[in-house]
mmCIF file with all atom_site columns, C-alpha atoms in Angstrom:
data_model
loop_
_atom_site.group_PDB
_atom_site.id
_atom_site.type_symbol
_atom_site.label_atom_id
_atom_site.label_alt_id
_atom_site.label_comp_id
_atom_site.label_asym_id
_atom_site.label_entity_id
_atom_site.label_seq_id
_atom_site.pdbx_PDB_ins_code
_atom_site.Cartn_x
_atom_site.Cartn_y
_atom_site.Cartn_z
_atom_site.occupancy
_atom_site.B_iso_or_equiv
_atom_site.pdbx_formal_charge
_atom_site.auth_seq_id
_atom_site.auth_comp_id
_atom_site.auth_asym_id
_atom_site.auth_atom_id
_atom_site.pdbx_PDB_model_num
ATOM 1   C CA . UNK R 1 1   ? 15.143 38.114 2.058   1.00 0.00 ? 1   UNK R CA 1
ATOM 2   C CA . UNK R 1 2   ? 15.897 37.405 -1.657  1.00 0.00 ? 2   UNK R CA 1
ATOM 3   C CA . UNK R 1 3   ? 16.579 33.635 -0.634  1.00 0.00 ? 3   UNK R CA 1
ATOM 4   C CA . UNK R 1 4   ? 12.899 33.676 1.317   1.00 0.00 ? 4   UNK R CA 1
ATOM 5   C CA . UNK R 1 5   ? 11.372 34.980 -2.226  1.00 0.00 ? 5   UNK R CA 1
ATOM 6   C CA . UNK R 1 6   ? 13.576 32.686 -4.443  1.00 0.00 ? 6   UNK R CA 1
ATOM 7   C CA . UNK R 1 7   ? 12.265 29.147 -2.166  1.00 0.00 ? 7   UNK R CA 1
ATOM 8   C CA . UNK R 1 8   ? 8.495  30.482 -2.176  1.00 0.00 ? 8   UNK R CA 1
ATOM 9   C CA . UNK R 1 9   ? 9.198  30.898 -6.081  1.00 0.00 ? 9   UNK R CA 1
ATOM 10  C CA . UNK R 1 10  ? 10.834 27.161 -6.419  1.00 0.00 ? 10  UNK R CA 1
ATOM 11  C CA . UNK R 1 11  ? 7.965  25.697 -3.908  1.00 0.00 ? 11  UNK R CA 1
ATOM 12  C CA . UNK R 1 12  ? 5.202  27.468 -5.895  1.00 0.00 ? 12  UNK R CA 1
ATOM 13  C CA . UNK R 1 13  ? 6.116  26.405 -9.449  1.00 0.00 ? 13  UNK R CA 1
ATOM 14  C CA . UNK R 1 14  ? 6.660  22.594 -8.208  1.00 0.00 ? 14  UNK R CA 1
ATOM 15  C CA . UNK R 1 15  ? 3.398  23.021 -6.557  1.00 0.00 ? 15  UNK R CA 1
ATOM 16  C CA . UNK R 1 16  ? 1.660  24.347 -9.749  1.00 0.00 ? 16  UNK R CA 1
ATOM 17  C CA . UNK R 1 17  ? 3.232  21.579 -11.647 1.00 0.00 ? 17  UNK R CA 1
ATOM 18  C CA . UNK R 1 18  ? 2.352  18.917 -9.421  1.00 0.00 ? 18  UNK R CA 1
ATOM 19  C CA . UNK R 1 19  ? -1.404 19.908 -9.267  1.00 0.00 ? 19  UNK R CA 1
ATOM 20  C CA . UNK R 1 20  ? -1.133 19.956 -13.161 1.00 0.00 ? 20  UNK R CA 1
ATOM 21  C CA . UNK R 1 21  ? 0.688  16.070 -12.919 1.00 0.00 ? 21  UNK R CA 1
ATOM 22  C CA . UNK R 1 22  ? -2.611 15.462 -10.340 1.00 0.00 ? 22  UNK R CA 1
ATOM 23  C CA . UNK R 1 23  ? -5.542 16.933 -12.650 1.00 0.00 ? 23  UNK R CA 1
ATOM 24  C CA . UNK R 1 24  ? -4.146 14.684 -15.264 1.00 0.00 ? 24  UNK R CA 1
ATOM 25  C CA . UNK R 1 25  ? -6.142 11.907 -13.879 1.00 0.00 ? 25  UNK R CA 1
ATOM 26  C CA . UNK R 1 26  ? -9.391 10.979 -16.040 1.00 0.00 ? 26  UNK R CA 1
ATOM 27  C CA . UNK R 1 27  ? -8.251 13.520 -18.754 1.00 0.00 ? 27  UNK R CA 1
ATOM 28  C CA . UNK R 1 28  ? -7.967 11.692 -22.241 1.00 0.00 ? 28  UNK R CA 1
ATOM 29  C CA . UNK R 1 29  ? -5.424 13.397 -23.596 1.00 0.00 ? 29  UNK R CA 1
ATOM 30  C CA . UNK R 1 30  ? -3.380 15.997 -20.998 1.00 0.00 ? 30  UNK R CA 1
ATOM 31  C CA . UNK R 1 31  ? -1.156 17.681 -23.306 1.00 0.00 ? 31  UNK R CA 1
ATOM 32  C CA . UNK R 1 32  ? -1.956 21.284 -22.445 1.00 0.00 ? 32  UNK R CA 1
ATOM 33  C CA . UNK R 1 33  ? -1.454 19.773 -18.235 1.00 0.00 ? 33  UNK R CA 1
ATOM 34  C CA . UNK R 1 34  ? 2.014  18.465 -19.228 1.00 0.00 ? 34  UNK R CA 1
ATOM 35  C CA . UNK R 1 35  ? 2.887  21.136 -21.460 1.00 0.00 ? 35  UNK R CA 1
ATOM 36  C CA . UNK R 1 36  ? 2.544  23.451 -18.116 1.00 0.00 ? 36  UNK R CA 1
ATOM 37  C CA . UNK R 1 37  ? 3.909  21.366 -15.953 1.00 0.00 ? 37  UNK R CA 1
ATOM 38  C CA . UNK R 1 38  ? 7.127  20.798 -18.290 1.00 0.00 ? 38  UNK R CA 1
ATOM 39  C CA . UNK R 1 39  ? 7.280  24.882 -18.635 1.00 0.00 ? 39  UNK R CA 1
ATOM 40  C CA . UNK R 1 40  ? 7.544  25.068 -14.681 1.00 0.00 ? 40  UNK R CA 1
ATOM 41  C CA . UNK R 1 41  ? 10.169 22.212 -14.512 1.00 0.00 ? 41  UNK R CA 1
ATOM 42  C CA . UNK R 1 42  ? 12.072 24.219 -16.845 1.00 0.00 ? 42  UNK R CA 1
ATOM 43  C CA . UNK R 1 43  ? 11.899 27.533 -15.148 1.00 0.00 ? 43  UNK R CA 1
ATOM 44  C CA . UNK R 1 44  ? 12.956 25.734 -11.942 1.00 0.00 ? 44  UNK R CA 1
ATOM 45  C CA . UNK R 1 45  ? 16.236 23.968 -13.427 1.00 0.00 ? 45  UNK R CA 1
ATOM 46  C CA . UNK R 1 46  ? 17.007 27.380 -15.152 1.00 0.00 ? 46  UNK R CA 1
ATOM 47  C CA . UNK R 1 47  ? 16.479 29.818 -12.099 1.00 0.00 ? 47  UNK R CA 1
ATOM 48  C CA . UNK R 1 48  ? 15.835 27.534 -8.904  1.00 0.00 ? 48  UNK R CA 1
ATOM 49  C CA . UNK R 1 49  ? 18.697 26.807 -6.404  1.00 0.00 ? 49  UNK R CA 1
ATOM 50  C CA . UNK R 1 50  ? 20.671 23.559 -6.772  1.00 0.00 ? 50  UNK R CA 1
ATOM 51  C CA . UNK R 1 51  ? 18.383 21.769 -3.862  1.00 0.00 ? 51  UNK R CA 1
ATOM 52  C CA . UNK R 1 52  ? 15.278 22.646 -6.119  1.00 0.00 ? 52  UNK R CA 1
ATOM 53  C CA . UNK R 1 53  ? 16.694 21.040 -9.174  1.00 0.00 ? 53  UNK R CA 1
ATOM 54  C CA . UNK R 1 54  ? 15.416 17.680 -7.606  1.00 0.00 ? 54  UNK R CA 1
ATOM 55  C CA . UNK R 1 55  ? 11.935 18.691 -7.459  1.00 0.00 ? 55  UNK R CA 1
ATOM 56  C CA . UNK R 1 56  ? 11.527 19.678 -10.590 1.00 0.00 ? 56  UNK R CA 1
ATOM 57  C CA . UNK R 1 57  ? 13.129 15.456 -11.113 1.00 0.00 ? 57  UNK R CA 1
ATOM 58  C CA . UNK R 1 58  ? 9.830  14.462 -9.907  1.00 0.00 ? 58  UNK R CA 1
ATOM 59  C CA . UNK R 1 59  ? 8.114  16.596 -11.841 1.00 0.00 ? 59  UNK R CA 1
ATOM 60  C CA . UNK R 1 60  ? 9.845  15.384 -14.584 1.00 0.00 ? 60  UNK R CA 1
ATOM 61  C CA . UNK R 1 61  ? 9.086  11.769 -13.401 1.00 0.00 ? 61  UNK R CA 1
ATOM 62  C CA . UNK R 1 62  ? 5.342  12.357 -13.815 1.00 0.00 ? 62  UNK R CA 1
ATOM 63  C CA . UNK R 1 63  ? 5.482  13.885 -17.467 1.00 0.00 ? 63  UNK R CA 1
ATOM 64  C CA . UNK R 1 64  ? 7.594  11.104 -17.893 1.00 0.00 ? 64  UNK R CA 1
ATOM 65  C CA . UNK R 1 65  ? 5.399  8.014  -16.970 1.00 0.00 ? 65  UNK R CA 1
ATOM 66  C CA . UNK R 1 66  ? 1.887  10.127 -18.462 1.00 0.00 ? 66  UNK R CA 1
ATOM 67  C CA . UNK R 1 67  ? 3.391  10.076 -21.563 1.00 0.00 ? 67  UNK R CA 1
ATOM 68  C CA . UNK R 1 68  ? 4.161  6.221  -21.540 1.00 0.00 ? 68  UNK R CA 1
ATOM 69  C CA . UNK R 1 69  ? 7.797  6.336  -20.640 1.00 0.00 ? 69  UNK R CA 1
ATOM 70  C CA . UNK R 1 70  ? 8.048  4.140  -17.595 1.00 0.00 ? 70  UNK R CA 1
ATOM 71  C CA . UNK R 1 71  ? 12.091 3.766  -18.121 1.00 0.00 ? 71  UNK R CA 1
ATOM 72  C CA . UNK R 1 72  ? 12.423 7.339  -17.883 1.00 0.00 ? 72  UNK R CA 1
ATOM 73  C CA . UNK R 1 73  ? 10.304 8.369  -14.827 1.00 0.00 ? 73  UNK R CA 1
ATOM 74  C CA . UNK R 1 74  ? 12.052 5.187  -13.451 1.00 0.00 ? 74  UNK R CA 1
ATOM 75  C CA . UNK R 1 75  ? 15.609 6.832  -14.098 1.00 0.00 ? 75  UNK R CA 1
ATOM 76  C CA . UNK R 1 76  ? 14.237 10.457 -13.095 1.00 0.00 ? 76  UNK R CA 1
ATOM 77  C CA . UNK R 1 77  ? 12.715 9.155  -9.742  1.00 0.00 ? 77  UNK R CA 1
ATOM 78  C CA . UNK R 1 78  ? 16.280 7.457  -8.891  1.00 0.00 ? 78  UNK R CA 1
ATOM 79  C CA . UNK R 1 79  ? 18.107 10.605 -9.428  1.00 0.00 ? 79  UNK R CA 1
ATOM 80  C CA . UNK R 1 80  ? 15.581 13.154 -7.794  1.00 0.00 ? 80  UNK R CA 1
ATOM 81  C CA . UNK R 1 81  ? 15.699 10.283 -4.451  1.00 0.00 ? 81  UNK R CA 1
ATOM 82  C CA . UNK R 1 82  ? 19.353 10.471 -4.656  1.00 0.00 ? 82  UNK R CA 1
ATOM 83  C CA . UNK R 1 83  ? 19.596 14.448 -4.456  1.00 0.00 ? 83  UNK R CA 1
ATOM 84  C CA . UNK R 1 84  ? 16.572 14.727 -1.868  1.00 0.00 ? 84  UNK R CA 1
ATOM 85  C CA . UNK R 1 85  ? 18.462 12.597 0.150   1.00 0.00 ? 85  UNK R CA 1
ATOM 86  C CA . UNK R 1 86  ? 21.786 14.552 -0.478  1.00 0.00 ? 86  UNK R CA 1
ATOM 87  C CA . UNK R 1 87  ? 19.521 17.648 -0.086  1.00 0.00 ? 87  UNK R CA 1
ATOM 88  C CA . UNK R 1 88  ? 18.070 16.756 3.685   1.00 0.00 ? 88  UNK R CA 1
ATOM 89  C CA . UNK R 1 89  ? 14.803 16.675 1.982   1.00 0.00 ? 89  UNK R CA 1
ATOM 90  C CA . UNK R 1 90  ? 13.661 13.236 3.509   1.00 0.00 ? 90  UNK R CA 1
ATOM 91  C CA . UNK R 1 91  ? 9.764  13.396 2.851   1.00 0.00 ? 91  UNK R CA 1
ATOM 92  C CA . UNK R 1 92  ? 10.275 14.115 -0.791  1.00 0.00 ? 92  UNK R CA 1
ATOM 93  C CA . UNK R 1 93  ? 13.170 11.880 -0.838  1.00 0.00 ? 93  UNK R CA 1
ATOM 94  C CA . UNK R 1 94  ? 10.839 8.716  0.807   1.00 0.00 ? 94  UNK R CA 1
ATOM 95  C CA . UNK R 1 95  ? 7.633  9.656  -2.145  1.00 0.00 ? 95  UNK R CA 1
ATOM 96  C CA . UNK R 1 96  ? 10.055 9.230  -5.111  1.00 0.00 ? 96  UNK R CA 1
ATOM 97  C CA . UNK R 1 97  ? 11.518 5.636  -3.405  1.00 0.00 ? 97  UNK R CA 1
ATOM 98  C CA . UNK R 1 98  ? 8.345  4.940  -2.972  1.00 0.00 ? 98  UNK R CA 1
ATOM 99  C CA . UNK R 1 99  ? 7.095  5.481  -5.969  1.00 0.00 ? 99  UNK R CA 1
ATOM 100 C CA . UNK R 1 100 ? 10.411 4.123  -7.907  1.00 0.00 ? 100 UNK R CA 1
ATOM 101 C CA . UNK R 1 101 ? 9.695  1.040  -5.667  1.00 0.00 ? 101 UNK R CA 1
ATOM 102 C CA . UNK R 1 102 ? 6.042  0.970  -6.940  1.00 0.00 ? 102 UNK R CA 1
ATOM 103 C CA . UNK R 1 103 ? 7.366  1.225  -10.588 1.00 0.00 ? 103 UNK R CA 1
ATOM 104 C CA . UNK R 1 104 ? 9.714  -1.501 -10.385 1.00 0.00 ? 104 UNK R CA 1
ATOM 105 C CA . UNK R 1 105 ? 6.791  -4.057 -9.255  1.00 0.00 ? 105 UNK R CA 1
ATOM 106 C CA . UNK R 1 106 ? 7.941  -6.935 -6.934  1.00 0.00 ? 106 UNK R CA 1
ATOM 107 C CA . UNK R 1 107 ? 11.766 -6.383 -7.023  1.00 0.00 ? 107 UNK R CA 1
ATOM 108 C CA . UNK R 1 108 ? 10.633 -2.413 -5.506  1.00 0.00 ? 108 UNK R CA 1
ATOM 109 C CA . UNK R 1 109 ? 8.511  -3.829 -2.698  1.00 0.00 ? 109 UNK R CA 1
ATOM 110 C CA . UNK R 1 110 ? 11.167 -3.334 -0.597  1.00 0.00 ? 110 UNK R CA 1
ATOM 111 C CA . UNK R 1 111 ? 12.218 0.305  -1.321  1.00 0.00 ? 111 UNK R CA 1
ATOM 112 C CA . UNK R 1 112 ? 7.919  0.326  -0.767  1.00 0.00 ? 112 UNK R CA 1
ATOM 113 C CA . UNK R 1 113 ? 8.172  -0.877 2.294   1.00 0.00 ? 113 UNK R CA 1
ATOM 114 C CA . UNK R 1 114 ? 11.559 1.134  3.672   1.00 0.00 ? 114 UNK R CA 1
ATOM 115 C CA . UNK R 1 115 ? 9.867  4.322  1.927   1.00 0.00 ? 115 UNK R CA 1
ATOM 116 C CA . UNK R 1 116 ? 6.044  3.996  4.305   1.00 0.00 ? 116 UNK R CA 1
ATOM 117 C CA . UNK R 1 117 ? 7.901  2.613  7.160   1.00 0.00 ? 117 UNK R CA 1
ATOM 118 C CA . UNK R 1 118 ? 10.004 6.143  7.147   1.00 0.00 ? 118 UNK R CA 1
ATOM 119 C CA . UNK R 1 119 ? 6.924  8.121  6.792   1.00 0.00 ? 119 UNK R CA 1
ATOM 120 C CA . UNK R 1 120 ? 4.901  5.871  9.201   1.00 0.00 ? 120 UNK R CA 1
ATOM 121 C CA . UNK R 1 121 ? 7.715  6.892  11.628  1.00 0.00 ? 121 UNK R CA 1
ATOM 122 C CA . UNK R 1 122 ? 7.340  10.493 10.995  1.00 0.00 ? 122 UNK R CA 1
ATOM 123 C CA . UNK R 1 123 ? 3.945  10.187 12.263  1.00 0.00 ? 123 UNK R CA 1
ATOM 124 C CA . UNK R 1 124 ? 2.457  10.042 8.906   1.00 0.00 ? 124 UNK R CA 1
ATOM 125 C CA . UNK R 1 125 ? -0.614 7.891  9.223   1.00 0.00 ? 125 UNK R CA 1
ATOM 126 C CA . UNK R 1 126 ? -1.265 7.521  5.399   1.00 0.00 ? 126 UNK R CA 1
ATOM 127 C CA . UNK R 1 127 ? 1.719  7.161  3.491   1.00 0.00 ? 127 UNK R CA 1
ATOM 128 C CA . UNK R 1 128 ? 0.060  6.633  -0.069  1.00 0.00 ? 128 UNK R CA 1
ATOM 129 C CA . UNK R 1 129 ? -1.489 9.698  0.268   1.00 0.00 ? 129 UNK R CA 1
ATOM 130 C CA . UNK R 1 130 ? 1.256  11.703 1.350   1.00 0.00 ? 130 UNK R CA 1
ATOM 131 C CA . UNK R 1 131 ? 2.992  10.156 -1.690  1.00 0.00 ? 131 UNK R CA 1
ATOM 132 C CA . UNK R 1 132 ? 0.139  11.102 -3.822  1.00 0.00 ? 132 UNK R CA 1
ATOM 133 C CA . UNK R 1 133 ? 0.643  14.102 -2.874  1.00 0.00 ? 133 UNK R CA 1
ATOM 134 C CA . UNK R 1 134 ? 4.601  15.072 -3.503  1.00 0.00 ? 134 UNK R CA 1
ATOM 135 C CA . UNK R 1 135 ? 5.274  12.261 -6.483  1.00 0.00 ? 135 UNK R CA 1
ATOM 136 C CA . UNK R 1 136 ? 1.829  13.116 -8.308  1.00 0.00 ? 136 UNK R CA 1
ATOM 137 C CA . UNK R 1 137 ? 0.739  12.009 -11.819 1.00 0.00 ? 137 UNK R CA 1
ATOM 138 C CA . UNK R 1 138 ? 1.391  8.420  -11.684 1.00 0.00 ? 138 UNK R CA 1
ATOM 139 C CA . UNK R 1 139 ? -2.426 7.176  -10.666 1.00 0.00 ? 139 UNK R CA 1
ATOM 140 C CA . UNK R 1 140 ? -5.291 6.249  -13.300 1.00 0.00 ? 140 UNK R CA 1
#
């Protein structure tokens, strides 16, 4: 049961954050967003299991690139694709590469392209948004 608690816990926080990342769009200035956001990535790589550290990666990513640090969220989304992989947590795992692939322009079309044809397979029928939706933050 404690596991159950401790995964609805991880999931919630990353969820909290990731609206935060999300609601950043069209704000001027964010701060207090990121600010909560980077308090939940925190708690998860303090408390969370070691398949959760990842997540809070992407979060990471997000505070990373609204706060003008493209080389960073770059670096972030690599590692957070890497675990999610090593993890078994494909859908997150196909958002960051395709949002790495997104930040790397023309030389990332194909991680892009690898990332939506995964989804696509999954029976995903809008890969973009699904993408919006886990890797958050990086729109507008």
């Amino acid at each position: 049961m404690l596991l159950k608690i401790e995964a609805i816990r991880v999931f919630m926080l990353q969820l909290r954050a990731r609206s935060a990342l999300a609601a950043c769009r069209g704000e001027a200035k964010p701060s207090e967003l990121l600010r909560g956001a980077e308090r939940d990535a925190r708690t998860i790589e303090r408390t969370g299991p070691a398949w959760a550290l990842p997540l809070a990666r992407l979060v990471r990513a997000g505070i990373a690139w609204r706060r003008g640090n493209a080389a960073r969220a770059t670096a972030e989304l690599a590692r957070a694709e890497s675990n999610l992989e090593a993890a078994g947590m494909r859908l997150f795992a196909a958002a960051a590469r395709c949002r790495r692939g997104v930040l790397l322009g023309d030389a990332g079309l194909p991680l892009v392209r690898e990332a939506n044809a995964w989804m696509t397979a999954q029976g995903i029928e809008n890969p973009a948004a699904m993408t919006a939706l886990h890797v958050p933050g990086f729109d507008g």
